[in-house]
Short mmCIF file of C-alpha atoms in Angstrom, two decimals:
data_model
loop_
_atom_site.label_atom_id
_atom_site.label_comp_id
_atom_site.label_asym_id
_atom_site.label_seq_id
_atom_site.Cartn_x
_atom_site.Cartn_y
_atom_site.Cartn_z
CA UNK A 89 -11.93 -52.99 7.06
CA UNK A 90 -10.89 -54.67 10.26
CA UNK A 91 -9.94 -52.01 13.39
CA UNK A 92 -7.04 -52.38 15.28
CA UNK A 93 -6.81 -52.65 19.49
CA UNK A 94 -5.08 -49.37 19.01
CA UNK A 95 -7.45 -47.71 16.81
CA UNK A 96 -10.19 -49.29 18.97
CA UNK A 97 -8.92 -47.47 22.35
CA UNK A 98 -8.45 -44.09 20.07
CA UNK A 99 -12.32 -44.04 19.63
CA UNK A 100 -13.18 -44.95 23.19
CA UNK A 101 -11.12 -42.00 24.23
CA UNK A 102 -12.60 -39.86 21.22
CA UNK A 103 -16.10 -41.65 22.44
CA UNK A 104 -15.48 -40.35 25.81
CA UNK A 105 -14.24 -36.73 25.44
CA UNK A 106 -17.36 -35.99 22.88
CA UNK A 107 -19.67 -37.53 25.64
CA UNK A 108 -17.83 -34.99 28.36
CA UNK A 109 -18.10 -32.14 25.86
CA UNK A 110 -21.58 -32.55 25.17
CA UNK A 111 -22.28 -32.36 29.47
CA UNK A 112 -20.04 -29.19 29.56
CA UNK A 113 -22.42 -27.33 26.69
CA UNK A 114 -25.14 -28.80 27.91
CA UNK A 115 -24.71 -27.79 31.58
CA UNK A 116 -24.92 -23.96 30.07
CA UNK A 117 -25.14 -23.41 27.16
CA UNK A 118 -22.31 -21.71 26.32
CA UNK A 119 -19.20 -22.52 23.44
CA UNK A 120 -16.81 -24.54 24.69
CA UNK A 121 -13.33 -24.02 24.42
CA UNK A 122 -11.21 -26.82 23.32
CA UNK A 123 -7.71 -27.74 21.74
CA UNK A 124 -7.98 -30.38 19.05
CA UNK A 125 -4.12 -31.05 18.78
CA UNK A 126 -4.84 -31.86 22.40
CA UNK A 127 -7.94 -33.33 22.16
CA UNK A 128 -7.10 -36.36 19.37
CA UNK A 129 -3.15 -35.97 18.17
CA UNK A 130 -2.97 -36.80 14.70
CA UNK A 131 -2.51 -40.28 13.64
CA UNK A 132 0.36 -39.89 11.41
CA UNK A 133 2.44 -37.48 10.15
CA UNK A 134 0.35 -35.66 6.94
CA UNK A 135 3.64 -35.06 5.11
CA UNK A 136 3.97 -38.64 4.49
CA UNK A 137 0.28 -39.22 4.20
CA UNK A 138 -1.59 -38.50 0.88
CA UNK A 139 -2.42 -34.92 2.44
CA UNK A 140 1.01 -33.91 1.77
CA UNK A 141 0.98 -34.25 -2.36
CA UNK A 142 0.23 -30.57 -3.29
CA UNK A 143 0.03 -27.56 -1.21
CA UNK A 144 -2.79 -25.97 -0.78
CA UNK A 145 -4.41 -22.49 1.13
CA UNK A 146 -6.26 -22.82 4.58
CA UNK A 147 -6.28 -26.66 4.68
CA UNK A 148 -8.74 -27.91 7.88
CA UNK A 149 -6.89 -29.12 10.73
CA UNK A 150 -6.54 -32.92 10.41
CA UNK A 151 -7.45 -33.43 13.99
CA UNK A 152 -10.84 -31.90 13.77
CA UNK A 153 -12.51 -34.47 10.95
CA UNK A 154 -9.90 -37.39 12.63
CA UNK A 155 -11.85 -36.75 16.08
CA UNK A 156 -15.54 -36.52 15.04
CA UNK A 157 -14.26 -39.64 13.00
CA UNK A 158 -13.23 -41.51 15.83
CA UNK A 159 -15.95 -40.57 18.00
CA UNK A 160 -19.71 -41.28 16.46
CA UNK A 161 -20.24 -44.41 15.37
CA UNK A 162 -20.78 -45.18 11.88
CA UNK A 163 -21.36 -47.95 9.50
CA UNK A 164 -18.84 -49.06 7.37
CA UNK A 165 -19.58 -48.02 3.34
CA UNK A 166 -21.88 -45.27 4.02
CA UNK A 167 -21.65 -42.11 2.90
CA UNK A 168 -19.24 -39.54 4.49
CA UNK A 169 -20.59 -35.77 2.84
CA UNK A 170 -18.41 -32.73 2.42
CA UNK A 171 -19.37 -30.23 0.31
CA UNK A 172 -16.72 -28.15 0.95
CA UNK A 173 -13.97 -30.39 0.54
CA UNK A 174 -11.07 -28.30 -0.88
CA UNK A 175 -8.28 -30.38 -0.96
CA UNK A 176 -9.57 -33.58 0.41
CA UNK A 177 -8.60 -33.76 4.18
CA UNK A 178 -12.38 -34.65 5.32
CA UNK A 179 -12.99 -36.88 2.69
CA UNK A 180 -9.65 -38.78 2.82
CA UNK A 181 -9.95 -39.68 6.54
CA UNK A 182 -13.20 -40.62 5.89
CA UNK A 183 -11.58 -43.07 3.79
CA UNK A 184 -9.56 -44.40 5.50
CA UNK A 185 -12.63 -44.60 8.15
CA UNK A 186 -14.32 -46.95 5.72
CA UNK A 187 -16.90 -44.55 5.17
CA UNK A 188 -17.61 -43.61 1.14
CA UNK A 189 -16.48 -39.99 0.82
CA UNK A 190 -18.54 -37.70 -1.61
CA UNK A 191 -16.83 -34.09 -1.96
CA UNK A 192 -18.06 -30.58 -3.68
CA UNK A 193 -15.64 -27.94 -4.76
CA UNK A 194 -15.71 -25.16 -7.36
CA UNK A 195 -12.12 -24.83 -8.09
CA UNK A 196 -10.67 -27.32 -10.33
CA UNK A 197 -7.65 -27.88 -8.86
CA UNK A 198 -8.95 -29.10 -5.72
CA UNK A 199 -11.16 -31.21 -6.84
CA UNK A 200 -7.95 -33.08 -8.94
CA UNK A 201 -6.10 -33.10 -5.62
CA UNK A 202 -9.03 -34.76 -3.94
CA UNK A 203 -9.31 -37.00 -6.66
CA UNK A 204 -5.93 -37.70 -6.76
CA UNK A 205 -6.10 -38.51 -2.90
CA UNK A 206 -8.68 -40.82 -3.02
CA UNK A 207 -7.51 -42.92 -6.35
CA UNK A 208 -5.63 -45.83 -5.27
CA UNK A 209 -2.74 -46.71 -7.56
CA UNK A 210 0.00 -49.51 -8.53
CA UNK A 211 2.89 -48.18 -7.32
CA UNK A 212 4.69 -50.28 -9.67
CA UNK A 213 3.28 -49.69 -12.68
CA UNK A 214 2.94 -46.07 -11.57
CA UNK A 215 6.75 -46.01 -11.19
CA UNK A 216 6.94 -47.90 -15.04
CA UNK A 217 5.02 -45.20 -16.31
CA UNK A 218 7.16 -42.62 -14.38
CA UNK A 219 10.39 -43.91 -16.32
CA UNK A 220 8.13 -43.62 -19.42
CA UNK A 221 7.54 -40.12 -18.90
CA UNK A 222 11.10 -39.72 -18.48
CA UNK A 223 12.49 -40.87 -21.28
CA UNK A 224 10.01 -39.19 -23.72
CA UNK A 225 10.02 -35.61 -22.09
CA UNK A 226 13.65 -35.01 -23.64
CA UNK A 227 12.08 -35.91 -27.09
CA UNK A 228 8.44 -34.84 -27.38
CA UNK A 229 6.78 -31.77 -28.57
CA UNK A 230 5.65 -29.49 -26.14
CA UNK A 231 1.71 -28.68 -25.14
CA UNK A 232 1.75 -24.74 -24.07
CA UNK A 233 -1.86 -24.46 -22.72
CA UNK A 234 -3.28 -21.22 -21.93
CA UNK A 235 -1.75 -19.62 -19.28
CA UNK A 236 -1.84 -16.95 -17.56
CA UNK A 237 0.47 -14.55 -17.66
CA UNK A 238 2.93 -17.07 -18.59
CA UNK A 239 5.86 -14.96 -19.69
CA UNK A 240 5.74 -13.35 -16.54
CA UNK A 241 5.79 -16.43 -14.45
CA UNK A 242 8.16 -18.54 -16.60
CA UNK A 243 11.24 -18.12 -18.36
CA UNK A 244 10.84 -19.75 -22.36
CA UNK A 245 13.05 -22.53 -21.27
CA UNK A 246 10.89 -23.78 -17.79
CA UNK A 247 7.98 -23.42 -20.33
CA UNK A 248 9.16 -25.53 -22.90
CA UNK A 249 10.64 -27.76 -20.48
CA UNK A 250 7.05 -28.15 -18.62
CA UNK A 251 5.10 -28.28 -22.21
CA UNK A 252 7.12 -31.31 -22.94
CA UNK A 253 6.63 -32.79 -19.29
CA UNK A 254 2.70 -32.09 -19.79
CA UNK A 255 2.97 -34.20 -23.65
CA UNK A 256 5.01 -36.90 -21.82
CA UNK A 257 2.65 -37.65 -19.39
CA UNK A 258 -0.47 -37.24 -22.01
CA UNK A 259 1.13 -40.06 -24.06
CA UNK A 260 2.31 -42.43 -21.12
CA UNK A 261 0.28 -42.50 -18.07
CA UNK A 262 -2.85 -44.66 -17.93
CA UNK A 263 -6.29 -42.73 -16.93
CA UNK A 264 -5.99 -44.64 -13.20
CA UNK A 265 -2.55 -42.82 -12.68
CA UNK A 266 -3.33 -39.44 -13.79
CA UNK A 267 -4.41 -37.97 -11.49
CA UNK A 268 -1.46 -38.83 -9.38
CA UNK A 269 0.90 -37.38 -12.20
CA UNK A 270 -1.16 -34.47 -13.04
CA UNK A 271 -1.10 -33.05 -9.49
CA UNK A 272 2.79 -33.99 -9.67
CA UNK A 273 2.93 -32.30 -12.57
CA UNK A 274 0.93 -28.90 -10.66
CA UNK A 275 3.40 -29.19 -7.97
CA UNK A 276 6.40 -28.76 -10.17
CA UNK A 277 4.60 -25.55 -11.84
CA UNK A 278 4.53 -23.64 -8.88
CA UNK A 279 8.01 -25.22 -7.66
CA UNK A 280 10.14 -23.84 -10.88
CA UNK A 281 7.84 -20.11 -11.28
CA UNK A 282 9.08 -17.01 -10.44
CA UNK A 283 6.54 -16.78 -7.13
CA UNK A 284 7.59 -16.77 -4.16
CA UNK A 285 7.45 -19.95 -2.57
CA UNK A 286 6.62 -18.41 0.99
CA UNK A 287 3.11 -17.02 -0.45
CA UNK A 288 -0.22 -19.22 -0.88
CA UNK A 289 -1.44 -16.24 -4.03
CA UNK A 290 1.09 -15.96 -6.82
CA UNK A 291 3.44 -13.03 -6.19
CA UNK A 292 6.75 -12.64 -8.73
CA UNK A 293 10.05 -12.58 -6.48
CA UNK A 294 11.24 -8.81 -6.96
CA UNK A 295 14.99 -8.57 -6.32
CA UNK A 296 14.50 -4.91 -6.13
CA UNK A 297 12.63 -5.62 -2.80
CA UNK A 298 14.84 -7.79 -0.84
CA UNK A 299 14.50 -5.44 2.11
CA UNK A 300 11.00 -6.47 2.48
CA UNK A 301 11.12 -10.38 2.40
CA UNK A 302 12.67 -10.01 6.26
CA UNK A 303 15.14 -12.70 7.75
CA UNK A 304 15.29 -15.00 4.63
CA UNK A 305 15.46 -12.60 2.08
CA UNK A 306 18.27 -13.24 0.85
CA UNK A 307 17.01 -17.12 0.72
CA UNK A 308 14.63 -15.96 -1.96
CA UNK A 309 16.49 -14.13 -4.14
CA UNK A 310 18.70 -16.92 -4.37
CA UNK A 311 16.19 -18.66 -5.73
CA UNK A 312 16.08 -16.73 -9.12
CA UNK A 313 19.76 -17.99 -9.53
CA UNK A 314 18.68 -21.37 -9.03
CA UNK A 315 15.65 -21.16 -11.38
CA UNK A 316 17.81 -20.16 -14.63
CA UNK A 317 19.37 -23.03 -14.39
CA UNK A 318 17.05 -25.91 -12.17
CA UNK A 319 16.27 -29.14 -13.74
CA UNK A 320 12.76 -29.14 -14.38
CA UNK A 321 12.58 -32.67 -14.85
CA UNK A 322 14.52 -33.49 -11.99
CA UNK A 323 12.10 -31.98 -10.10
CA UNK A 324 8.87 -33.35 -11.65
CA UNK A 325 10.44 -36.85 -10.60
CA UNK A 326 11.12 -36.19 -7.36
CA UNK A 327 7.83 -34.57 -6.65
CA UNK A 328 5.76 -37.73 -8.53
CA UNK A 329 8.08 -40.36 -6.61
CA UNK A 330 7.17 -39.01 -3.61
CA UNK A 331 3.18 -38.98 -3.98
CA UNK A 332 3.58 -42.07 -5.74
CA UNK A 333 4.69 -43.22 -2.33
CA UNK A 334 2.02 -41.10 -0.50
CA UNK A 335 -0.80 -42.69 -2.15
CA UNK A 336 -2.58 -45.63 -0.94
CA UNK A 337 -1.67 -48.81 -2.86
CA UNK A 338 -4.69 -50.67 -5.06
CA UNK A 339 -6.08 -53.28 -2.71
CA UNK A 340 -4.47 -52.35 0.19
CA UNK A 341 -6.51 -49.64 1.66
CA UNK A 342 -9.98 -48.16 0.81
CA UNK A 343 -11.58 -49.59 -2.33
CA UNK A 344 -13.23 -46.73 -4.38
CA UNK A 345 -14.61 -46.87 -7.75
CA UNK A 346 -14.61 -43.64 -8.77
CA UNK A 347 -15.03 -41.16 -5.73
CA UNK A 348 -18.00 -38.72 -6.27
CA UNK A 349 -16.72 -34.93 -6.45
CA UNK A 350 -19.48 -32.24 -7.34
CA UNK A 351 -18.68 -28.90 -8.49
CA UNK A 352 -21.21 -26.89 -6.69
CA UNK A 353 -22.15 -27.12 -3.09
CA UNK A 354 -25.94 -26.20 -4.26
CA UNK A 355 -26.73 -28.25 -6.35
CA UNK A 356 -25.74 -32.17 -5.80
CA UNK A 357 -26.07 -34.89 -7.75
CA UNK A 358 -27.43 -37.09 -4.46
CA UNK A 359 -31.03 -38.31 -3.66
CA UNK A 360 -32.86 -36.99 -1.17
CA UNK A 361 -31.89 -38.08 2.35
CA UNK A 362 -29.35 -40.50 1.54
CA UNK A 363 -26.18 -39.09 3.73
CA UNK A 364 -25.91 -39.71 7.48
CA UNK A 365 -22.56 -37.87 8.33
CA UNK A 366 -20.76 -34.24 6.45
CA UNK A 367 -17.79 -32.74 7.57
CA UNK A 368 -17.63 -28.95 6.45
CA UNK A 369 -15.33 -26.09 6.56
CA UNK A 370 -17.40 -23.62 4.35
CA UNK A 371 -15.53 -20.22 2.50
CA UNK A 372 -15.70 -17.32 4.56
CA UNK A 373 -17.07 -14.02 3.74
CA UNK A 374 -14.23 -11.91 1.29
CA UNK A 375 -12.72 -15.98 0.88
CA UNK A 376 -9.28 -16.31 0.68
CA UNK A 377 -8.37 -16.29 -3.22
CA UNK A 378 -8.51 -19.94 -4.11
CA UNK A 379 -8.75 -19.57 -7.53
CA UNK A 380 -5.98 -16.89 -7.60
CA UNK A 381 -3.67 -18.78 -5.57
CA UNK A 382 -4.47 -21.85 -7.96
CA UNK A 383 -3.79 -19.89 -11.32
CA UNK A 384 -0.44 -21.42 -12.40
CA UNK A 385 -1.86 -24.57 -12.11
CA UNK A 386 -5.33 -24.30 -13.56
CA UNK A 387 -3.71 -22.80 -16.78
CA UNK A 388 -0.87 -25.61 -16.98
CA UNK A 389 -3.68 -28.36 -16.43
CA UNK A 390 -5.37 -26.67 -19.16
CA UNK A 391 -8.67 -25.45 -16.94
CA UNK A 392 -8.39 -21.64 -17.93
CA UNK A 393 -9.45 -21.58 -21.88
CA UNK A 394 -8.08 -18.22 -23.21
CA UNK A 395 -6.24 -17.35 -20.08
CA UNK A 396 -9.65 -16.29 -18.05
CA UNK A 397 -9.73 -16.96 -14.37
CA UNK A 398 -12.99 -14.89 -13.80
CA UNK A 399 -15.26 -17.78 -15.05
CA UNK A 400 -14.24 -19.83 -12.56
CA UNK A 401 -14.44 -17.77 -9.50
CA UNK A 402 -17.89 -16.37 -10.52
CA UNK A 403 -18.68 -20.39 -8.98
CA UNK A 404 -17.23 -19.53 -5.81
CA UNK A 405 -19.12 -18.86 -2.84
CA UNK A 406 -17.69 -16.25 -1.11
CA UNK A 407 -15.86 -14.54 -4.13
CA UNK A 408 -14.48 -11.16 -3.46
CA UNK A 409 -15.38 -9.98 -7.26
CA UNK A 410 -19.26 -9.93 -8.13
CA UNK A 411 -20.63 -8.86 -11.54
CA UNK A 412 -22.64 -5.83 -11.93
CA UNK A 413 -26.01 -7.62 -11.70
CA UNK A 414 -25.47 -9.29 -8.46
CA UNK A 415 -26.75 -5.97 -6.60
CA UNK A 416 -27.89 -5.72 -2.89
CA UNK A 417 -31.23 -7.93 -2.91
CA UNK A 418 -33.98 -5.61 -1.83
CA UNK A 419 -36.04 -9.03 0.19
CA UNK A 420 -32.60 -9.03 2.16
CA UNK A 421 -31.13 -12.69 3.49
CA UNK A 422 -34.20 -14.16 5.81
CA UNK A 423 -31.86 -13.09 9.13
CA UNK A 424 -33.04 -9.82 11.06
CA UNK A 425 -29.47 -9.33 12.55
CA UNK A 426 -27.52 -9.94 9.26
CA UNK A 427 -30.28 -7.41 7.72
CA UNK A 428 -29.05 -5.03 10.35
CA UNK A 429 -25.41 -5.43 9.96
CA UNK A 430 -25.31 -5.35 6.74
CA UNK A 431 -27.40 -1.89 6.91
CA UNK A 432 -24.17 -0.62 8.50
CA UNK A 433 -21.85 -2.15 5.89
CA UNK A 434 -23.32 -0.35 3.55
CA UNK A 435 -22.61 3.10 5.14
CA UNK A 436 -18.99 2.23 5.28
CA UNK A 437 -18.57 0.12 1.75
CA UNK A 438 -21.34 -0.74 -0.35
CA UNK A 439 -19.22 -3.00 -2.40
CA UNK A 440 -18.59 -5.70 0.91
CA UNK A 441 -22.31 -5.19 1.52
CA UNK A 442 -23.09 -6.98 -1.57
CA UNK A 443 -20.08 -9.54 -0.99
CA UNK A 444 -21.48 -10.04 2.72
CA UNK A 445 -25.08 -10.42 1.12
CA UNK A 446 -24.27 -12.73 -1.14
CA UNK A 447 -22.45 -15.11 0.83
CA UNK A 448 -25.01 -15.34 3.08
CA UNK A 449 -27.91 -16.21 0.35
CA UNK A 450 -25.03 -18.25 -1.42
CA UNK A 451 -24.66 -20.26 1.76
CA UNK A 452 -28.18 -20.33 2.19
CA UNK A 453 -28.48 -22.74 -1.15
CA UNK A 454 -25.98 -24.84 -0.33
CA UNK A 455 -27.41 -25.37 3.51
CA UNK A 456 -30.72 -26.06 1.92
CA UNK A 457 -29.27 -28.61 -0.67
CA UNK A 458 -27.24 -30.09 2.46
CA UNK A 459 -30.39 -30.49 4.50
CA UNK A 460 -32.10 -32.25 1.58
CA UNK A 461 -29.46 -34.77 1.28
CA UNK A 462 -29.14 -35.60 4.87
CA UNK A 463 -31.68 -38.39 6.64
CA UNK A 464 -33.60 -37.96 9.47
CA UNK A 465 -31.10 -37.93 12.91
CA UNK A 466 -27.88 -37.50 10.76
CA UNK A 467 -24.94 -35.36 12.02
CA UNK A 468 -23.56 -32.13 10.23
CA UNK A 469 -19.69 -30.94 11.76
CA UNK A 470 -20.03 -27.33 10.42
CA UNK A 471 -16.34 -25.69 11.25
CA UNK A 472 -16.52 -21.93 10.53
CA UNK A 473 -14.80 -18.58 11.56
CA UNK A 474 -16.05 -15.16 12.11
CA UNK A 475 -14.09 -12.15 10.73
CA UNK A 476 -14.22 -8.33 9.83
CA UNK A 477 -15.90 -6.64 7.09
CA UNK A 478 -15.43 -3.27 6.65
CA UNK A 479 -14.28 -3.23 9.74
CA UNK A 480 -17.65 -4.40 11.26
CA UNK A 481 -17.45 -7.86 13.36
CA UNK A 482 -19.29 -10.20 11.44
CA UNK A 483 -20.32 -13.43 12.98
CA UNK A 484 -20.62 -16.05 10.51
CA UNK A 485 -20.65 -18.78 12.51
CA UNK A 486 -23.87 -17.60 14.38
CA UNK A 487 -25.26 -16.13 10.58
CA UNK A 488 -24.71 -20.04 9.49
CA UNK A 489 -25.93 -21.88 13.03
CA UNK A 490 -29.11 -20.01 12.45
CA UNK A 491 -29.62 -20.90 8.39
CA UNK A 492 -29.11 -24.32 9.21
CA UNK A 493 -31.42 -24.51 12.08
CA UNK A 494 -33.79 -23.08 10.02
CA UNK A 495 -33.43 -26.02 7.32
CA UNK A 496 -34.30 -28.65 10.81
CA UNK A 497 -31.02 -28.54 11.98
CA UNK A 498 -30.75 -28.64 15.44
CA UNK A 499 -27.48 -27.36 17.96
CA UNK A 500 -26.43 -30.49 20.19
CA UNK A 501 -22.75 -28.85 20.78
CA UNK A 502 -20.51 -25.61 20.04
CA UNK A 503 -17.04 -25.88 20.48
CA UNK A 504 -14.36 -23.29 20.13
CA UNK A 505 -11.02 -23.46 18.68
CA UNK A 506 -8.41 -20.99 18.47
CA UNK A 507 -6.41 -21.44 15.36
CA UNK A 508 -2.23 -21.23 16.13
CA UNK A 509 -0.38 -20.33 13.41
CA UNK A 510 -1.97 -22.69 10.36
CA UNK A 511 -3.11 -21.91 6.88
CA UNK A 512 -6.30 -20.29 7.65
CA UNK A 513 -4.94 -17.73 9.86
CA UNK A 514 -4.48 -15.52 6.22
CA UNK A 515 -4.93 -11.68 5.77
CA UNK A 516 -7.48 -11.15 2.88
CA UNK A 517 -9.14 -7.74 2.68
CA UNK A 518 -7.71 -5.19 4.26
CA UNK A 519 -10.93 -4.67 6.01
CA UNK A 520 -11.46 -8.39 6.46
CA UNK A 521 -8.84 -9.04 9.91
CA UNK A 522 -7.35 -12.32 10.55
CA UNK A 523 -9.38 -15.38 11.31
CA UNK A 524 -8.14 -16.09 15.30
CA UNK A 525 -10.69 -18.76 15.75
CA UNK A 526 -13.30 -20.51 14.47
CA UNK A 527 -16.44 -22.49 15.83
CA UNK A 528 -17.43 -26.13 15.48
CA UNK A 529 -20.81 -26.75 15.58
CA UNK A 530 -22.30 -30.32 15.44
CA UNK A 531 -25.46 -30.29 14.52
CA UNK A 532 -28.24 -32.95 14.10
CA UNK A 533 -31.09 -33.18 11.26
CA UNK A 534 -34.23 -33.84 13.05
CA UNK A 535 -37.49 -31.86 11.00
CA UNK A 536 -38.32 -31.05 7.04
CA UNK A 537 -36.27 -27.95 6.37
CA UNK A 538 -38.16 -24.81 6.05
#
C-alpha cells in the first residue's frame, strides 16, 4: 500500500511530536499532559468511515491509535495486536495502516462489528443482495430467536416484522456479506425498540416520566408514536445502504483473508513472540455493562440460547456480577499497594473487593498472555483510566503499569489525557465516579516476563 505526500508529512509531524514527548517525560519523569484532538486531528470524519456502522459504549478516541499509527515505524503486513478491541477502532486503522490487525473480545457483538469492519465487500453485489432481502422479507416466515425480554422491548408487529428481516437475510446474503447485513440488521433492533435512544444500556421509554428526560423530553415520547407505526424495513435499508457505503470496497483497500478475532484476552490463539505492535484500551474495574447494553442485539443475532445473558458476561473481565465461588483470594494479587487498598474496600463493601480483586488477577492473565505474544523490543500503547470504588481512588493505570512491568515491560512514556465529553465518560456504580481521564502508557518488551 503506497503512502501519499500528505500522509507522509502526517507521520513526520506524528514522528516529531512523539520524539518531543518522549524528551518532556524523560526530562522528569513525570505524566505528561497532552490533547490528542490537538495532537493528530482525525483523518476523516468516523461517521462516514466504517467506525460509524453500529453504535457502540466507550469507543477509544480515534486520534489516540491514528497517532501512535502515524508515528513508529512499522512494516507493512505485520501484525497490529489488540486484545481489547471492542468495536474495532484499533484494529481498523491498523488496517488501513497496512498492518494485519488481530483483535480479542468477549462480547459477541463486538467482535461481529469488528468483523464486519474489517471484511471488505462488493458493493454491488452487496446492494443485489440488499434488493433480495427486500423483496422476500414481505413474504417469508419469520425466525423469533431467543430474546430477551422481548415483549417488553417490542411490540408483536416490530417482532414479526424483524423475524422476517432476520429469514430474509438467512436465505439471501452470501457468507462474505453477512457480516455487513447482520450488524445492519443489529442496528435496526435497537433503532425500532422501546429504549431510549439517548442511553448506551437498554432502558424502556416511560411516558409516565417525561419530567425526567430534561430538554428533549418531549422528543422521546414522541418516539413511541412513531414506533406503532415505523417501517421496519424502511429502516433496515437505510441503515444497510449506508454501511454498505461505509465499508471498504474488495480490492480497493486492505486485503484480509479472514481477520483473526479471539474471544478471550488470556488465552490467544498466537505463537509465542510473534506481534511487534498492540493497541489496548482494557475494561475498567465495575466495566461499563457491555453485555447489557448489547442485549437486544445478542438475542436477535441469536447469541443468547434460552434468553441468558449471564453466560456471557461471566467472560468479561471486569464484570460487575461474580459467582459465589469467585471469593476474595487469600495469596492476594502480587501488588503490595493493591493488597492494601483493597484491605480498605473491604471495610466499606466486600462485594467491590472481590470485583476490584478480580480484575486485577483477571488482567494479570491477559498481561501475561500479551507479554508472551510480543517479541523482544516490541511496543505495547496501554490506554487506561483510574476511577472510584467504594468510594476509594483506585489507580488502575499505575495497578496495570506495574503488572506489565513485571511481565518485562518497560515505561519509555506516560501521557495524560483528559477525556471531554465522549463515550467513556459513563456513570457505572454508584460508588464507581466518572472516568475524567485516562493514561497512555507506551511501553516496550525488553526481558522474559516473570
Amino acid at each position: 500500500m503506497s503512502m501519499s505526500v500528505t500522509q507522509q508529512k502526517r507521520n513526520d509531524a506524528a514522528e516529531s511530536s512523539l520524539r518531543d514527548l518522549f524528551a518532556r517525560f524523560e526530562s522528569d519523569g513525570s505524566a505528561v499532559e497532552v490533547n490528542f484532538r490537538q495532537l493528530l486531528s482525525s483523518d476523516g470524519g468516523t461517521s462516514k468511515s466504517a467506525h460509524g456502522i453500529h453504535p457502540y459504549p466507550a469507543k477509544l478516541l480515534v486520534n489516540i491509535p491514528q497517532f501512535f499509527l502515524a508515528a513508529i515505524p512499522t512494516v507493512a503486513g505485520s501484525a497490529l495486536l489488540d486484545p481489547f478491541c471492542g468495536s474495532g477502532t484499533v484494529l481498523y486503522e491498523g488496517a488501513l495502516a497496512g498492518l494485519r490487525p488481530i483483535g480479542s473480545d468477549s462480547n459477541p457483538l463486538a467482535r461481529l462489528i469488528t468483523q464486519a469492519k474489517l471484511t471488505p465487500i462488493d458493493r454491488e453485489v452487496a446492494r443485489r443482495q440488499l434488493d433480495e432481502v427486500m423483496a422476500a422479507y414481505p413474504l417469508v416466515s419469520p425466525t423469533i430467536p431467543d430474546v430477551v425480554n422481548r415483549d417488553y422491548w417490542f411490540s408483536e408487529r416490530i417482532s414479526d416484522c424483524l423475524g422476517r428481516l432476520k429469514t430474509a437475510i438467512e436465505c439471501s446474503v452470501s457468507a462474505q456479506h453477512r457480516p455487513v447485513f447482520d450488524v445492519s440488521f443489529s442496528a435496526t433492533v435497537r433503532r425500532v425498540s422501546y429504549a431510549d435512544p439517548r442511553l448506551s444500556v437498554p432502558v424502556k421509554i416511560n411516558p409516565d416520566r417525561s419530567a425526567r428526560y430534561g430538554a428533549k423530553g418531549d422528543e422521546v415520547i414522541r418516539r413511541l408514536g412513531r414506533l406503532a407505526k415505523i417501517d421496519v424495513g424502511a429502516v433496515f435499508w437505510s441503515i444497510t445502504n449506508q454501511n454498505i457505503q461505509r465499508c471498504l470496497e474488495l480490492g480497493q483497500g486492505f486485503v484480509l483473508d479472514q481477520p483473526e478475532i479471539f474471544s478471550d484476552a488470556r488465552s490467544l490463539g498466537l505463537a509465542d513472540a510473534s506481534v511487534g505492535l498492540a493497541i489496548t484500551s482494557p475494561p475498567y474495574v465495575g466495566a461499563q455493562k457491555y453485555v447489557r447494553a448489547s442485549s437486544l442485539s445478542l438475542g436477535w443475532l441469536g447469541l443468547t440460547p434460552d434468553c441468558k445473558l449471564r453466560p456471557i458476561e461471566q467472560q468479561s473481565i471486569g464484570r460487575e456480577h461474580l459467582t459465589a465461588k469467585e471469593e476474595l483470594a487469600p495469596s492476594g494479587t502480587g501488588l503490595a499497594e493493591a493488597d492494601c487498598l483493597l484491605d480498605e474496600i473491604v471495610e466499606r463493601n466486600p462485594l467491590r473487593a472481590r470485583i476490584a480483586q478480580r480484575y486485577l488477577l483477571e488482567m494479570r492473565d491477559a498481561l501475561s498472555e500479551l507479554s508472551r505474544t510480543m517479541r523482544h523490543d516490541g511496543r505495547l500503547i496501554l490506554v487506561v483510566g483510574p476511577n472510584l470504588v467504594a468510594g476509594l481512588e483506585f489507580p488502575t493505570p499505575l495497578f496495570l503499569q506495574k503488572i506489565a512491568e513485571s511481565f518485562g515491560f518497560s515505561t519509555q512514556l506516560h501521557l495524560i489525557d483528559s477525556i471531554d465529553s465522549r463515550g467513556l465518560m459513563t456513570k457505572r456504580n454508584r460508588t464507581a465516579g466518572l472516568i475524567q481521564q485516562e493514561s497512555v502508557f507506551l511501553l516496550k518488551r525488553v526481558r522474559a516476563g516473570a
